[in-house]
Amino acid sequence: MRYLISEVARYFGTAVSALRYYDQIGLLRPAGRRGTVRTYGRDELLRLALIRLLHHDGMMSLADTATAISGNPPGDQPTARLVIAESIRVVQRQVQQLREAEQVLEHLLTCPRKDPIRDCPVLRAQLEHTVDAAIEQPEDRS
């Protein structure tokens, strides 16, 4: 079974222009054409599902997604495993940042102060630390 580009876009909740762009950069080629309209088969839908998993779900950039799913690229470009390993490090940093954000929000929710945003000494100390760290950073003069 073949699906028109507009159907695929609707099924996957993506823009037709995104599918055209994926074709343009060689990330997702259509199985064929019906006149001038791109059509996609099951294999292309599976590849699009993989693209959505890796890129749209926030795991990696579109360029890294292309590298990861294209196998081992020629030359000195990173291999899929290197890209995946770096993406894991990025996701781990994001998870840590979200955990820290959760702790701050939970504290503010349970802070005994009447107005925790303005009166919480724990929040104030954290903000003071953030300001001090920002001020101490050497200026980027490059």
PDB file of C-alpha atoms in Angstrom:
ATOM      1  CA  MET A   1       0.000   0.000   0.000  1.00  0.00           C
ATOM      2  CA  ARG A   2       1.212   3.495  -0.871  1.00  0.00           C
ATOM      3  CA  TYR A   3       0.243   6.664   0.982  1.00  0.00           C
ATOM      4  CA  LEU A   4       0.200  10.197  -0.379  1.00  0.00           C
ATOM      5  CA  ILE A   5       2.454  12.767   1.260  1.00  0.00           C
ATOM      6  CA  SER A   6      -0.565  14.616   2.676  1.00  0.00           C
ATOM      7  CA  GLU A   7      -1.842  11.396   4.265  1.00  0.00           C
ATOM      8  CA  VAL A   8       1.538  10.626   5.798  1.00  0.00           C
ATOM      9  CA  ALA A   9       1.788  14.158   7.167  1.00  0.00           C
ATOM     10  CA  ARG A  10      -1.670  13.840   8.731  1.00  0.00           C
ATOM     11  CA  TYR A  11      -1.015  10.360  10.171  1.00  0.00           C
ATOM     12  CA  PHE A  12       2.252  11.441  11.785  1.00  0.00           C
ATOM     13  CA  GLY A  13       1.218  14.959  12.762  1.00  0.00           C
ATOM     14  CA  THR A  14       3.964  16.574  10.739  1.00  0.00           C
ATOM     15  CA  ALA A  15       3.994  19.217   8.039  1.00  0.00           C
ATOM     16  CA  VAL A  16       4.101  18.297   4.375  1.00  0.00           C
ATOM     17  CA  SER A  17       6.967  20.787   4.078  1.00  0.00           C
ATOM     18  CA  ALA A  18       8.946  18.770   6.645  1.00  0.00           C
ATOM     19  CA  LEU A  19       8.522  15.605   4.578  1.00  0.00           C
ATOM     20  CA  ARG A  20       9.652  17.496   1.470  1.00  0.00           C
ATOM     21  CA  TYR A  21      12.653  18.803   3.404  1.00  0.00           C
ATOM     22  CA  TYR A  22      13.536  15.292   4.577  1.00  0.00           C
ATOM     23  CA  ASP A  23      13.487  14.226   0.928  1.00  0.00           C
ATOM     24  CA  GLN A  24      15.602  17.225  -0.091  1.00  0.00           C
ATOM     25  CA  ILE A  25      18.334  16.375   2.424  1.00  0.00           C
ATOM     26  CA  GLY A  26      18.184  12.641   1.685  1.00  0.00           C
ATOM     27  CA  LEU A  27      16.808  11.669   5.084  1.00  0.00           C
ATOM     28  CA  LEU A  28      13.513  10.207   3.865  1.00  0.00           C
ATOM     29  CA  ARG A  29      13.043   9.444   0.200  1.00  0.00           C
ATOM     30  CA  PRO A  30       9.534   8.697  -1.069  1.00  0.00           C
ATOM     31  CA  ALA A  31       8.887   5.230  -2.462  1.00  0.00           C
ATOM     32  CA  GLY A  32       7.587   6.803  -5.644  1.00  0.00           C
ATOM     33  CA  ARG A  33       5.318   9.406  -7.129  1.00  0.00           C
ATOM     34  CA  ARG A  34       1.775   9.569  -8.300  1.00  0.00           C
ATOM     35  CA  GLY A  35       2.152  12.319 -10.882  1.00  0.00           C
ATOM     36  CA  THR A  36       4.051  15.017  -8.989  1.00  0.00           C
ATOM     37  CA  VAL A  37       2.873  13.859  -5.553  1.00  0.00           C
ATOM     38  CA  ARG A  38       5.274  11.886  -3.389  1.00  0.00           C
ATOM     39  CA  THR A  39       4.066   8.505  -2.138  1.00  0.00           C
ATOM     40  CA  TYR A  40       5.358   6.409   0.742  1.00  0.00           C
ATOM     41  CA  GLY A  41       5.253   2.703   1.495  1.00  0.00           C
ATOM     42  CA  ARG A  42       5.577   0.773   4.734  1.00  0.00           C
ATOM     43  CA  ASP A  43       9.409   0.943   4.773  1.00  0.00           C
ATOM     44  CA  GLU A  44       9.317   4.733   4.459  1.00  0.00           C
ATOM     45  CA  LEU A  45       6.722   4.964   7.224  1.00  0.00           C
ATOM     46  CA  LEU A  46       8.975   2.886   9.479  1.00  0.00           C
ATOM     47  CA  ARG A  47      11.888   5.182   8.697  1.00  0.00           C
ATOM     48  CA  LEU A  48       9.723   8.225   9.447  1.00  0.00           C
ATOM     49  CA  ALA A  49       8.716   6.647  12.758  1.00  0.00           C
ATOM     50  CA  LEU A  50      12.419   6.242  13.549  1.00  0.00           C
ATOM     51  CA  ILE A  51      13.126   9.873  12.592  1.00  0.00           C
ATOM     52  CA  ARG A  52      10.305  11.017  14.858  1.00  0.00           C
ATOM     53  CA  LEU A  53      11.556   8.852  17.712  1.00  0.00           C
ATOM     54  CA  LEU A  54      15.129  10.106  17.495  1.00  0.00           C
ATOM     55  CA  HIS A  55      14.538  13.727  16.491  1.00  0.00           C
ATOM     56  CA  HIS A  56      11.040  14.882  17.325  1.00  0.00           C
ATOM     57  CA  ASP A  57      11.003  13.215  20.720  1.00  0.00           C
ATOM     58  CA  GLY A  58      14.027  15.321  21.650  1.00  0.00           C
ATOM     59  CA  MET A  59      16.720  12.706  21.610  1.00  0.00           C
ATOM     60  CA  MET A  60      18.988  14.276  19.005  1.00  0.00           C
ATOM     61  CA  SER A  61      19.326  16.980  16.392  1.00  0.00           C
ATOM     62  CA  LEU A  62      18.164  16.382  12.847  1.00  0.00           C
ATOM     63  CA  ALA A  63      21.774  16.217  11.633  1.00  0.00           C
ATOM     64  CA  ASP A  64      22.628  13.648  14.309  1.00  0.00           C
ATOM     65  CA  THR A  65      19.481  11.711  13.435  1.00  0.00           C
ATOM     66  CA  ALA A  66      20.595  11.611   9.802  1.00  0.00           C
ATOM     67  CA  THR A  67      24.032  10.372  10.838  1.00  0.00           C
ATOM     68  CA  ALA A  68      22.616   7.752  13.174  1.00  0.00           C
ATOM     69  CA  ILE A  69      20.198   6.230  10.688  1.00  0.00           C
ATOM     70  CA  SER A  70      22.437   6.393   7.649  1.00  0.00           C
ATOM     71  CA  GLY A  71      24.938   3.932   9.081  1.00  0.00           C
ATOM     72  CA  ASN A  72      28.615   4.718   9.043  1.00  0.00           C
ATOM     73  CA  PRO A  73      29.150   7.855   6.956  1.00  0.00           C
ATOM     74  CA  PRO A  74      32.233   8.241   4.768  1.00  0.00           C
ATOM     75  CA  GLY A  75      35.297  10.202   5.773  1.00  0.00           C
ATOM     76  CA  ASP A  76      35.867  11.649   9.205  1.00  0.00           C
ATOM     77  CA  GLN A  77      32.219  12.184  10.111  1.00  0.00           C
ATOM     78  CA  PRO A  78      31.117  10.619  13.392  1.00  0.00           C
ATOM     79  CA  THR A  79      29.752   7.121  13.379  1.00  0.00           C
ATOM     80  CA  ALA A  80      26.218   6.335  14.487  1.00  0.00           C
ATOM     81  CA  ARG A  81      27.425   4.951  17.822  1.00  0.00           C
ATOM     82  CA  LEU A  82      29.431   8.095  18.613  1.00  0.00           C
ATOM     83  CA  VAL A  83      26.407  10.265  17.811  1.00  0.00           C
ATOM     84  CA  ILE A  84      24.179   8.066  19.957  1.00  0.00           C
ATOM     85  CA  ALA A  85      26.678   8.145  22.850  1.00  0.00           C
ATOM     86  CA  GLU A  86      26.823  11.960  22.743  1.00  0.00           C
ATOM     87  CA  SER A  87      23.035  12.131  22.574  1.00  0.00           C
ATOM     88  CA  ILE A  88      22.868   9.994  25.710  1.00  0.00           C
ATOM     89  CA  ARG A  89      25.144  12.478  27.504  1.00  0.00           C
ATOM     90  CA  VAL A  90      22.929  15.381  26.385  1.00  0.00           C
ATOM     91  CA  VAL A  91      19.764  13.610  27.557  1.00  0.00           C
ATOM     92  CA  GLN A  92      21.400  12.779  30.902  1.00  0.00           C
ATOM     93  CA  ARG A  93      22.252  16.472  31.417  1.00  0.00           C
ATOM     94  CA  GLN A  94      18.674  17.422  30.561  1.00  0.00           C
ATOM     95  CA  VAL A  95      17.311  14.835  32.989  1.00  0.00           C
ATOM     96  CA  GLN A  96      19.561  16.198  35.742  1.00  0.00           C
ATOM     97  CA  GLN A  97      18.412  19.759  35.023  1.00  0.00           C
ATOM     98  CA  LEU A  98      14.785  18.643  35.149  1.00  0.00           C
ATOM     99  CA  ARG A  99      15.361  16.861  38.464  1.00  0.00           C
ATOM    100  CA  GLU A 100      16.882  20.032  39.897  1.00  0.00           C
ATOM    101  CA  ALA A 101      13.947  22.075  38.570  1.00  0.00           C
ATOM    102  CA  GLU A 102      11.543  19.601  40.149  1.00  0.00           C
ATOM    103  CA  GLN A 103      13.283  19.966  43.517  1.00  0.00           C
ATOM    104  CA  VAL A 104      13.021  23.761  43.367  1.00  0.00           C
ATOM    105  CA  LEU A 105       9.341  23.621  42.454  1.00  0.00           C
ATOM    106  CA  GLU A 106       8.591  21.057  45.152  1.00  0.00           C
ATOM    107  CA  HIS A 107      10.346  23.237  47.712  1.00  0.00           C
ATOM    108  CA  LEU A 108       8.384  26.311  46.617  1.00  0.00           C
ATOM    109  CA  LEU A 109       5.170  24.325  46.815  1.00  0.00           C
ATOM    110  CA  THR A 110       5.890  23.199  50.378  1.00  0.00           C
ATOM    111  CA  CYS A 111       7.755  26.273  51.640  1.00  0.00           C
ATOM    112  CA  PRO A 112       6.123  27.480  54.872  1.00  0.00           C
ATOM    113  CA  ARG A 113       6.525  31.141  53.866  1.00  0.00           C
ATOM    114  CA  LYS A 114       3.336  32.942  52.888  1.00  0.00           C
ATOM    115  CA  ASP A 115       4.900  34.175  49.624  1.00  0.00           C
ATOM    116  CA  PRO A 116       7.712  31.724  48.785  1.00  0.00           C
ATOM    117  CA  ILE A 117       8.679  33.456  45.542  1.00  0.00           C
ATOM    118  CA  ARG A 118       9.521  36.671  47.415  1.00  0.00           C
ATOM    119  CA  ASP A 119      10.227  35.499  50.978  1.00  0.00           C
ATOM    120  CA  CYS A 120      11.832  32.057  50.825  1.00  0.00           C
ATOM    121  CA  PRO A 121      15.396  32.137  52.192  1.00  0.00           C
ATOM    122  CA  VAL A 122      16.291  28.902  50.375  1.00  0.00           C
ATOM    123  CA  LEU A 123      15.238  30.363  47.030  1.00  0.00           C
ATOM    124  CA  ARG A 124      16.991  33.637  47.844  1.00  0.00           C
ATOM    125  CA  ALA A 125      20.248  31.789  48.587  1.00  0.00           C
ATOM    126  CA  GLN A 126      19.995  29.892  45.321  1.00  0.00           C
ATOM    127  CA  LEU A 127      19.379  33.117  43.390  1.00  0.00           C
ATOM    128  CA  GLU A 128      22.313  34.815  45.138  1.00  0.00           C
ATOM    129  CA  HIS A 129      24.534  31.883  44.145  1.00  0.00           C
ATOM    130  CA  THR A 130      23.326  32.088  40.525  1.00  0.00           C
ATOM    131  CA  VAL A 131      24.035  35.829  40.350  1.00  0.00           C
ATOM    132  CA  ASP A 132      27.478  35.444  41.941  1.00  0.00           C
ATOM    133  CA  ALA A 133      28.406  32.638  39.553  1.00  0.00           C
ATOM    134  CA  ALA A 134      27.272  34.688  36.553  1.00  0.00           C
ATOM    135  CA  ILE A 135      29.236  37.746  37.641  1.00  0.00           C
ATOM    136  CA  GLU A 136      32.381  35.718  38.274  1.00  0.00           C
ATOM    137  CA  GLN A 137      32.414  34.292  34.743  1.00  0.00           C
ATOM    138  CA  PRO A 138      35.212  35.827  32.666  1.00  0.00           C
ATOM    139  CA  GLU A 139      33.930  37.752  29.693  1.00  0.00           C
ATOM    140  CA  ASP A 140      34.168  36.039  26.339  1.00  0.00           C
ATOM    141  CA  ARG A 141      36.549  38.258  24.405  1.00  0.00           C
ATOM    142  CA  SER A 142      36.789  36.179  21.262  1.00  0.00           C
TER     143      SER A 142
END
